[in-house]
């Protein structure tokens, strides 16, 4: 049990050293990630649709 307690104390010590992003940075990064995900989803949807149409043309 003592090893587990010491482990979590070490985790808390290390987490205090982490440089957390400010609210403005976090918002900007979140918008960038969501925009990228939407663009990639649209891209793959169009590619999938195109490949599906090509396959339908093959008799």
PDB file of C-alpha atoms in Angstrom:
ATOM      1  CA  UNK A   1       0.000   0.000   0.000  1.00  0.00           C
ATOM      2  CA  UNK A   2       2.879   2.350   0.740  1.00  0.00           C
ATOM      3  CA  UNK A   3       4.309   1.885  -2.761  1.00  0.00           C
ATOM      4  CA  UNK A   4       0.967   2.886  -4.248  1.00  0.00           C
ATOM      5  CA  UNK A   5       0.779   5.991  -2.047  1.00  0.00           C
ATOM      6  CA  UNK A   6       4.328   6.956  -3.005  1.00  0.00           C
ATOM      7  CA  UNK A   7       3.497   6.442  -6.671  1.00  0.00           C
ATOM      8  CA  UNK A   8       0.563   8.862  -6.507  1.00  0.00           C
ATOM      9  CA  UNK A   9       2.638  11.405  -4.593  1.00  0.00           C
ATOM     10  CA  UNK A  10       5.170  11.227  -7.399  1.00  0.00           C
ATOM     11  CA  UNK A  11       2.409  11.704  -9.950  1.00  0.00           C
ATOM     12  CA  UNK A  12       1.183  14.827  -8.133  1.00  0.00           C
ATOM     13  CA  UNK A  13       4.756  16.217  -7.979  1.00  0.00           C
ATOM     14  CA  UNK A  14       5.255  15.682 -11.699  1.00  0.00           C
ATOM     15  CA  UNK A  15       1.851  17.136 -12.623  1.00  0.00           C
ATOM     16  CA  UNK A  16       2.795  20.363 -10.823  1.00  0.00           C
ATOM     17  CA  UNK A  17       5.770  20.687 -13.194  1.00  0.00           C
ATOM     18  CA  UNK A  18       3.588  20.494 -16.304  1.00  0.00           C
ATOM     19  CA  UNK A  19       3.171  23.693 -18.279  1.00  0.00           C
ATOM     20  CA  UNK A  20      -0.587  23.818 -18.890  1.00  0.00           C
ATOM     21  CA  UNK A  21      -1.908  25.906 -21.806  1.00  0.00           C
ATOM     22  CA  UNK A  22      -3.788  29.123 -21.130  1.00  0.00           C
ATOM     23  CA  UNK A  23      -7.501  29.316 -21.874  1.00  0.00           C
ATOM     24  CA  UNK A  24      -6.947  31.267 -25.119  1.00  0.00           C
ATOM     25  CA  UNK A  25      -4.369  28.763 -26.380  1.00  0.00           C
ATOM     26  CA  UNK A  26      -6.578  25.829 -25.470  1.00  0.00           C
ATOM     27  CA  UNK A  27      -9.538  27.346 -27.321  1.00  0.00           C
ATOM     28  CA  UNK A  28      -7.408  28.002 -30.402  1.00  0.00           C
ATOM     29  CA  UNK A  29      -5.979  24.471 -30.406  1.00  0.00           C
ATOM     30  CA  UNK A  30      -9.427  22.960 -29.943  1.00  0.00           C
ATOM     31  CA  UNK A  31     -10.794  24.910 -32.916  1.00  0.00           C
ATOM     32  CA  UNK A  32      -7.826  23.836 -35.046  1.00  0.00           C
ATOM     33  CA  UNK A  33      -8.311  20.175 -34.128  1.00  0.00           C
ATOM     34  CA  UNK A  34     -12.078  20.231 -34.749  1.00  0.00           C
ATOM     35  CA  UNK A  35     -11.622  22.022 -38.079  1.00  0.00           C
ATOM     36  CA  UNK A  36      -9.000  19.504 -39.163  1.00  0.00           C
ATOM     37  CA  UNK A  37     -11.240  16.585 -38.196  1.00  0.00           C
ATOM     38  CA  UNK A  38     -14.187  18.012 -40.147  1.00  0.00           C
ATOM     39  CA  UNK A  39     -12.043  18.673 -43.232  1.00  0.00           C
ATOM     40  CA  UNK A  40     -10.555  15.181 -43.114  1.00  0.00           C
ATOM     41  CA  UNK A  41     -14.011  13.614 -42.647  1.00  0.00           C
ATOM     42  CA  UNK A  42     -15.342  15.505 -45.661  1.00  0.00           C
ATOM     43  CA  UNK A  43     -12.303  14.552 -47.722  1.00  0.00           C
ATOM     44  CA  UNK A  44     -12.660  10.846 -46.947  1.00  0.00           C
ATOM     45  CA  UNK A  45     -16.417  10.983 -47.518  1.00  0.00           C
ATOM     46  CA  UNK A  46     -15.845  12.437 -51.003  1.00  0.00           C
ATOM     47  CA  UNK A  47     -13.118   9.880 -51.764  1.00  0.00           C
ATOM     48  CA  UNK A  48     -15.364   7.057 -50.542  1.00  0.00           C
ATOM     49  CA  UNK A  49     -18.244   8.317 -52.655  1.00  0.00           C
ATOM     50  CA  UNK A  50     -15.975   8.563 -55.693  1.00  0.00           C
ATOM     51  CA  UNK A  51     -14.622   5.051 -55.254  1.00  0.00           C
ATOM     52  CA  UNK A  52     -18.165   3.719 -54.754  1.00  0.00           C
ATOM     53  CA  UNK A  53     -19.275   5.349 -57.999  1.00  0.00           C
ATOM     54  CA  UNK A  54     -16.279   3.889 -59.860  1.00  0.00           C
ATOM     55  CA  UNK A  55     -17.028   0.419 -58.556  1.00  0.00           C
ATOM     56  CA  UNK A  56     -20.669   0.722 -59.676  1.00  0.00           C
ATOM     57  CA  UNK A  57     -19.479   1.474 -63.223  1.00  0.00           C
ATOM     58  CA  UNK A  58     -17.668  -1.880 -63.412  1.00  0.00           C
ATOM     59  CA  UNK A  59     -20.089  -4.508 -64.841  1.00  0.00           C
TER      60      UNK A  59
END
